[in-house]
Coordinates of C-alpha atoms and ligand atoms in Angstrom, one line a residue:
X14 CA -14.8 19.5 6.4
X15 CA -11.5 17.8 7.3
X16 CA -8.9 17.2 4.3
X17 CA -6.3 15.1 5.0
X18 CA -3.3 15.1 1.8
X19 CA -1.1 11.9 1.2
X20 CA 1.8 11.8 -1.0
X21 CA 2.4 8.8 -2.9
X22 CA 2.6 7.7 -5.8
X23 CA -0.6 9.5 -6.7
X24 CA -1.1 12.5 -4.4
X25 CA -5.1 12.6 -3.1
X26 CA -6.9 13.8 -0.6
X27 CA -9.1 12.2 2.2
X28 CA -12.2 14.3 3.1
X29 CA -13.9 13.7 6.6
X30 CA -17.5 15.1 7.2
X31 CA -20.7 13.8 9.0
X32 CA -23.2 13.7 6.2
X33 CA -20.3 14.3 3.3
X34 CA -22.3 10.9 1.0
X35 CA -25.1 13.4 0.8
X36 CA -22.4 15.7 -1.1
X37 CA -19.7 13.9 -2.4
X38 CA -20.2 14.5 -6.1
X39 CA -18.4 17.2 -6.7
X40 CA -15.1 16.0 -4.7
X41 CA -15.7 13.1 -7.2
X42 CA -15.9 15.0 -10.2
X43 CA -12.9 17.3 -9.4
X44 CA -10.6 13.8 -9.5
X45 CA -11.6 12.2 -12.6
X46 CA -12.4 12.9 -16.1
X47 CA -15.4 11.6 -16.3
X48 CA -19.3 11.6 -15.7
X49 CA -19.2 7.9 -16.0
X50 CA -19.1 5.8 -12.7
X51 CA -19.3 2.5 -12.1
X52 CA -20.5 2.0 -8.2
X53 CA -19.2 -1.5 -6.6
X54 CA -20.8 -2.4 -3.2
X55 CA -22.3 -5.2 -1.2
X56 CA -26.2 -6.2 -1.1
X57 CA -26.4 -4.4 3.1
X58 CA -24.7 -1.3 1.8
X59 CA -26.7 -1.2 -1.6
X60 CA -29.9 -1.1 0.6
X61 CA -28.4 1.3 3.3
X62 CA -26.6 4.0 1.1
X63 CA -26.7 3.3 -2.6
X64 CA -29.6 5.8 -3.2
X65 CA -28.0 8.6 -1.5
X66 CA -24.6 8.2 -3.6
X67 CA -26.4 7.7 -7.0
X68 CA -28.4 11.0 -6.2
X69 CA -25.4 12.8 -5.2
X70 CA -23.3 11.8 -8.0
X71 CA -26.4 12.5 -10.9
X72 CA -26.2 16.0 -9.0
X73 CA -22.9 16.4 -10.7
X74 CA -24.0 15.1 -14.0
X75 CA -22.8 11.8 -13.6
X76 CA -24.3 8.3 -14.9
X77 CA -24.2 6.0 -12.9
X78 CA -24.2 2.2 -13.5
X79 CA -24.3 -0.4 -10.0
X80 CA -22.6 -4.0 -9.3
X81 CA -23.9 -5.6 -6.2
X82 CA -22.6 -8.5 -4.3
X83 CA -23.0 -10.7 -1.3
X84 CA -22.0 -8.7 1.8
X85 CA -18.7 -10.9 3.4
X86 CA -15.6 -11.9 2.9
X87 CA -16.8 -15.2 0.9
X88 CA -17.4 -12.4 -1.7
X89 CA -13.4 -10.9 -2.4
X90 CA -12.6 -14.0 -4.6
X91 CA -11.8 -14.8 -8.2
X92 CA -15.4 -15.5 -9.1
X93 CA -16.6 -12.1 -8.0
X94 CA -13.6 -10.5 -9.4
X95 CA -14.2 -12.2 -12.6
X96 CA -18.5 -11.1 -12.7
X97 CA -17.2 -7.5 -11.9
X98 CA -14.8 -7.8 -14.7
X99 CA -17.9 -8.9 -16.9
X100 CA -20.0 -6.3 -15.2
X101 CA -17.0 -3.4 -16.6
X102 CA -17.3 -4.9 -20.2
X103 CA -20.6 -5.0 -20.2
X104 CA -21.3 -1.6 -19.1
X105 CA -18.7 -0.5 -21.7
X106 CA -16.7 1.1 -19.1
X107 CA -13.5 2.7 -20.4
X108 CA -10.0 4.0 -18.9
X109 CA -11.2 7.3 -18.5
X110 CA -14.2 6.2 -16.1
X111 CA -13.8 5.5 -12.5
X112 CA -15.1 3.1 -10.6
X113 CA -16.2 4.0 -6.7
X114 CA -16.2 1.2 -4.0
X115 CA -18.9 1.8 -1.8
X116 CA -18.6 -0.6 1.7
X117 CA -16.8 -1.9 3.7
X118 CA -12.8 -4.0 3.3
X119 CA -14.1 -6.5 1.3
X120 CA -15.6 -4.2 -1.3
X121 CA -12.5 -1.4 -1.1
X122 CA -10.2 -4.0 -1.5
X123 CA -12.1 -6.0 -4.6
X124 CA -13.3 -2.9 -6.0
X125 CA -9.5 -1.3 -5.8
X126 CA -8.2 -4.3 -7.4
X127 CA -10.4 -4.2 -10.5
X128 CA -9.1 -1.1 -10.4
X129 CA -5.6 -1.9 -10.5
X130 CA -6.4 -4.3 -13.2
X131 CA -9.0 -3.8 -15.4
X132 CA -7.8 -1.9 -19.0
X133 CA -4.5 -2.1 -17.0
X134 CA -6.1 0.5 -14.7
X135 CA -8.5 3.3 -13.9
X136 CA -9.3 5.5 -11.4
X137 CA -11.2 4.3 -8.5
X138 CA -12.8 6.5 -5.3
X139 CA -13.1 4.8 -1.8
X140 CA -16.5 5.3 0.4
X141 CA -15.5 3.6 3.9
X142 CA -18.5 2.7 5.4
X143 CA -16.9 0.5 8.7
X144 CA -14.8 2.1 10.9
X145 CA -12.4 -0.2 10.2
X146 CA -12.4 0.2 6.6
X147 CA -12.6 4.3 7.4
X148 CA -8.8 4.3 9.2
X149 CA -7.4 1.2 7.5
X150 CA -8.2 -0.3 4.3
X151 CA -9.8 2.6 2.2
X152 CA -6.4 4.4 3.0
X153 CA -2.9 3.9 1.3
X154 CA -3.5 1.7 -1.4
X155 CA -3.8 -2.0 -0.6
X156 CA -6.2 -3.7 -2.9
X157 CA -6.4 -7.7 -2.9
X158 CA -8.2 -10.6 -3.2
X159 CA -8.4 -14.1 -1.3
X160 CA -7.3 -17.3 -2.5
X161 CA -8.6 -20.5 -1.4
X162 CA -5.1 -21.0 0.3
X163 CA -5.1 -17.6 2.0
X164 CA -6.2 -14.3 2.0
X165 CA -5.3 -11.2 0.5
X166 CA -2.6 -13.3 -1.9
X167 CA -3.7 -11.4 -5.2
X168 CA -3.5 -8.1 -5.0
X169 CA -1.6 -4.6 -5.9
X170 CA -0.8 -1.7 -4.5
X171 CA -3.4 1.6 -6.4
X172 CA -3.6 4.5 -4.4
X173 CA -7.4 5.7 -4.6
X174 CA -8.3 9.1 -6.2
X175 CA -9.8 10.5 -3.0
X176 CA -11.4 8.8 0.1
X177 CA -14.6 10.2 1.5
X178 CA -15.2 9.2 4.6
X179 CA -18.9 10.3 6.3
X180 CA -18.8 9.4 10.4
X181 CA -22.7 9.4 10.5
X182 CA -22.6 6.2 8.3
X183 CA -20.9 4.7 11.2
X184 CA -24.9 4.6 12.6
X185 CA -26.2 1.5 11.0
X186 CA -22.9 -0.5 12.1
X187 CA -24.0 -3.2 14.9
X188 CA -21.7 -3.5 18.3
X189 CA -19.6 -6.6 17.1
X190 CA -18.5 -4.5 13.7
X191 CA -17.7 -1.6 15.3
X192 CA -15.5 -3.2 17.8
X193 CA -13.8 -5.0 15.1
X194 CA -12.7 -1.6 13.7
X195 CA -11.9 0.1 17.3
X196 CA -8.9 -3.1 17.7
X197 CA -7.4 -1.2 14.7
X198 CA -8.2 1.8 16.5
X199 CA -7.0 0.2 19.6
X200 CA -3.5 -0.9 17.2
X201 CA -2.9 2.9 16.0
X202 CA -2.3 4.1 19.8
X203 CA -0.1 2.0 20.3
X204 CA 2.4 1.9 17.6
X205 CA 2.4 5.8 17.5
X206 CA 0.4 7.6 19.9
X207 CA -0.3 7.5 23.4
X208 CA -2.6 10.2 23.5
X209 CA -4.9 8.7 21.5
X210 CA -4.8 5.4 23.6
X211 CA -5.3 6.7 26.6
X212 CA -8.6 8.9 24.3
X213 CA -9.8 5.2 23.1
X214 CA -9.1 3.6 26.4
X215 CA -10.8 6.5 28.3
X216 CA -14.0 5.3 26.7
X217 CA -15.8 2.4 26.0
X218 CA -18.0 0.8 23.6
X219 CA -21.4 3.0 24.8
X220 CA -19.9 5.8 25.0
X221 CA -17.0 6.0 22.2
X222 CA -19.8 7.6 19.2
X223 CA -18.9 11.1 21.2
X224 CA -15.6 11.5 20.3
X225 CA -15.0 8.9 17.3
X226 CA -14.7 11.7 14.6
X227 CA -11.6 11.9 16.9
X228 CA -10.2 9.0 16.9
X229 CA -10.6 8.7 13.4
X230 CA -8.8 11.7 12.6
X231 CA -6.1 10.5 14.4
X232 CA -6.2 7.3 13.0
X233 CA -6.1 8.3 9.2
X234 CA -3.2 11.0 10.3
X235 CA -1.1 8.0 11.3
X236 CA -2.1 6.1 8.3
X237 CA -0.8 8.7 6.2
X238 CA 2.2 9.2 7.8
X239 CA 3.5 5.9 7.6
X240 CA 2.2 5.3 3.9
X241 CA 4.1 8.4 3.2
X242 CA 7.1 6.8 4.6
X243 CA 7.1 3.7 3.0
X244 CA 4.2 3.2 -0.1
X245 CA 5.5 0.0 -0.7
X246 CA 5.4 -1.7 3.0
X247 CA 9.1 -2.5 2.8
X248 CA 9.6 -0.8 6.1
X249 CA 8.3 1.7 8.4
X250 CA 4.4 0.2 7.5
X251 CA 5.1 -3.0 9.0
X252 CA 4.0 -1.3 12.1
X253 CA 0.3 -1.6 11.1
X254 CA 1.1 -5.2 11.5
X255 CA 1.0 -5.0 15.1
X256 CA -1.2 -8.1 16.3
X257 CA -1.6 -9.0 12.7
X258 CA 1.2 -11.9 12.7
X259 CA -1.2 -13.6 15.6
X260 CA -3.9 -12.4 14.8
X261 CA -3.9 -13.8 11.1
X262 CA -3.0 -17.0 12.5
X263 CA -6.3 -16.9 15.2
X264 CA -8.9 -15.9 11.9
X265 CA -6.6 -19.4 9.7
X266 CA -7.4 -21.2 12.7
X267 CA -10.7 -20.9 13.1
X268 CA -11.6 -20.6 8.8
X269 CA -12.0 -17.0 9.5
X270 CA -15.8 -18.0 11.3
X271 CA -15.0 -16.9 15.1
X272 CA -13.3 -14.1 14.8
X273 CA -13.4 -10.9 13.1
X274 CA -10.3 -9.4 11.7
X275 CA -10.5 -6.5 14.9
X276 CA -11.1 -9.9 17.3
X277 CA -8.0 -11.6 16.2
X278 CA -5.7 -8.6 16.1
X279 CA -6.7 -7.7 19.6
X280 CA -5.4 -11.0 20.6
X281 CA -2.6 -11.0 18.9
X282 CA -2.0 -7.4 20.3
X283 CA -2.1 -9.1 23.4
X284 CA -0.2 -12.0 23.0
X285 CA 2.7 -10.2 22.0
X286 CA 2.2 -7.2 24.6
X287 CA 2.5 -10.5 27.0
X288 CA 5.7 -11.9 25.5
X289 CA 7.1 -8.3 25.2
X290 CA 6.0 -5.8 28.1
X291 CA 6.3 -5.1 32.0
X292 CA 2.7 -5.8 32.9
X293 CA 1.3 -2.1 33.5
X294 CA 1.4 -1.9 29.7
X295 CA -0.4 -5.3 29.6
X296 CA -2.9 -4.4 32.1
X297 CA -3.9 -1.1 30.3
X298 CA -4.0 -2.8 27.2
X299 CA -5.8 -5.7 28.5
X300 CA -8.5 -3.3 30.2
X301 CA -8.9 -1.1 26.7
X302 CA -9.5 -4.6 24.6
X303 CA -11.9 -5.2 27.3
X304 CA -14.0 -2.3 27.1
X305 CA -14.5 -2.4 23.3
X306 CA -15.7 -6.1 24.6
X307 CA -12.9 -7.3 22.4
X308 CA -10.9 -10.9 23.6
X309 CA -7.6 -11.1 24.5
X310 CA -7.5 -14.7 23.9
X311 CA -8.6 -18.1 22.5
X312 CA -8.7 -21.5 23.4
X313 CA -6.3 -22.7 20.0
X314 CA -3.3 -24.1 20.9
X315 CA -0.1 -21.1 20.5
X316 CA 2.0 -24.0 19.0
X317 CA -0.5 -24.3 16.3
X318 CA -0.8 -20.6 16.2
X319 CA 3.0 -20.2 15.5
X320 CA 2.6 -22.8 12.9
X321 CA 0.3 -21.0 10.9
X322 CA 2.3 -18.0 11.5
X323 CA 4.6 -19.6 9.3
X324 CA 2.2 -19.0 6.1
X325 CA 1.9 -15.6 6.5
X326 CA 2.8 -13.6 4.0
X327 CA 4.6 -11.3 5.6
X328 CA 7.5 -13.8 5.7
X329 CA 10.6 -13.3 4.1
X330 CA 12.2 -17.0 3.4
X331 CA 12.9 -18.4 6.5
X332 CA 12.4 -15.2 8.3
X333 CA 9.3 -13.4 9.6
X334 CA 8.8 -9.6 10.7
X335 CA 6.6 -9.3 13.6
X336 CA 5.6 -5.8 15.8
X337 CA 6.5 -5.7 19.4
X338 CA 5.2 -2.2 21.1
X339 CA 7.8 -2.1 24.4
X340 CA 5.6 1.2 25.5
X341 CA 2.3 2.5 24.7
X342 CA 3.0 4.6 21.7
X343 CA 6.2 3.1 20.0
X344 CA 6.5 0.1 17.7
X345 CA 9.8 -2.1 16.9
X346 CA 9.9 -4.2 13.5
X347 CA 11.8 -7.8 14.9
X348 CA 12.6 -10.1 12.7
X349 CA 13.5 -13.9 13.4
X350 CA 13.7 -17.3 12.0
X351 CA 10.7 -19.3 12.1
X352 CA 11.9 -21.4 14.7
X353 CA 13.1 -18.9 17.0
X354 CA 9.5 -16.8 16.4
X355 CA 8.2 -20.7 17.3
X356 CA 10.6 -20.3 20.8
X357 CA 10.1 -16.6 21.2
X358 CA 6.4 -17.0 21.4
X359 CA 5.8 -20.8 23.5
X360 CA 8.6 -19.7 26.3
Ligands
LIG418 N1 -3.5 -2.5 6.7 C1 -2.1 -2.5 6.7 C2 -1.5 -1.6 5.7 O1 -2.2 -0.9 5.0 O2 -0.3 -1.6 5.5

């Protein structure tokens, strides 16, 4: 097994194994001080992996009480929030119990925020089961929900208790979702290491299963660093916002129906690479979005684009951070009025 140690402002550990669900009671129970869980997760998840957690935490002794929900983003609102709220309560669920979020980003992040929030917190465990939620969300603390005017505008920063992340559940993802999470993977090489692009870009979307326990590694090692550096995303974690200006912008566009997150950060990644790069870089990123069958464009308008970049929430005033990557490997945090981001982007 693979540990991986952050340092925040809870230390924990993430563990990486292939078959680790089958086993992960006891990393549970050595976190919390309880043999009470409650288990959050989605109704494709619930059918797919529920069993195998339940029978590994009542290994350790545990009881074990579920919420399910509809699978999709629809799901991370105040309405769901307020039934898992309900669902605690009812299930006379106390600070000292933990609750473990079992999915995908939409359940890690919901599931982290009731975390955050309920009794004024508890401890809560993540079980990535995307590969985007394995090397982004489940890792360094962001919990949130959507609003009706945007997403992720509710939300706190609770560092989980552990992370177990199991590859082989990686299996039952189809080709579109695991694409979405390799434009994350895709984002990680660039901002900090080119070895690892040139390992993601060395393969494509048939053949990447042979070295992804790889690639995630790598992934959650950068994760952590940065998180270590900057908890609070003040600084340094900007860089994980590489695309994600744009990108942001392409999923508002299109009422978050067309594109997936991974979809619209690897056009974003590309449409700053464009605005920023000599075009070897863009060509080698162009041909890695490519091979994860990922799109480095759209047909919306940039000027509306730039618009909508104006809502992000990244802003500061009349100011907005965005990521450039000048070479393969290294990010810059710019910063700009609106208007000039508006100029910077349509000339
Ligand atoms: N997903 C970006 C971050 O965790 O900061």
């Amino acid at each position: 097994m693979q540990t991986i140690s952050v340092k925040a402002s809870l230390n924990y550990n993430i563990y990486i194994e292939r078959g680790l669900l089958n086993n992960c009671g006891r990393l549970i129970a050595d976190v919390v001080n309880t043999r009470k869980a409650a288990v959050i997760t989605d109704d494709i998840v619930d059918g797919l992996y529920y069993k195998k957690l339940e029978k590994a935490l009542k290994d350790e002794g545990f009881s074990v009480v579920k919420f399910v929900f509809p699978n999709g983003e629809a799901s991370k609102s105040t309405e769901t929030l307020n039934e898992i709220y309900n669902f605690l309560c009812e299930n006379s669920i106390t600070r000292s119990d933990c609750i473990i979020a079992l999915g995908g980003g939409v359940v890690g992040d919901i599931s982290g925020y009731a975390a955050a929030t309920f009794l004024r917190g508890l401890k809560y465990i993540q079980i990535p089961t995307t590969l985007l939620a394995q090397i982004d969300s489940s890792v360094g603390g962001k919990t949130a929900i959507d609003l009706p005017c945007g997403k992720n505008l509710v939300g706190a920063f609770k560092q989980p208790s552990c992370v177990i992340c199991d590859p082989d559940v990686l299996s039952t993802l189809s080709e579109k979702i695991m694409s979405d999470g390799m434009a994350e993977a895709i984002k990680y090489g660039m901002i900090r290491d080119r070895e690892l692009f040139e390992l993601i870009a060395s393969h494509n979307t048939e053949n990447v299963s042979s070295v992804i326990d790889k690639i995630i590694y790598k992934c959650i090692s950068i994760k952590r660093d940065v998180v270590e550096n900057d908890e609070f995303d003040t600084g340094e974690r900007m860089i994980l916002n590489f695309g994600h200006t744009l990108g942001h912008a392409v999923e508002s566009y299109y009422n978050y129906e067309t594109y997936t997150h991974g979809s619209a950060v690897a056009i974003g990644m590309y449409m700053m690479t464009e605005k920023t790069c000599d075009n070897t870089v863009l060509e080698k990123l162009k041909s890695c979005i490519k091979a994860y069958k990922l799109p480095c464009g759209c047909d919306a308008p940039v000027s509306s684009l730039v618009k909508l970049c104006g809502n992000d929430k990244k802003r500061e005033s009349a100011m907005l951070n965005f990521i450039v990557c000048p070479q393969i490997g290294h990010a810059q945090i710019k910063k700009l009025a609106i208007a000039d981001f508006e100029n910077f982007i349509l000339n």
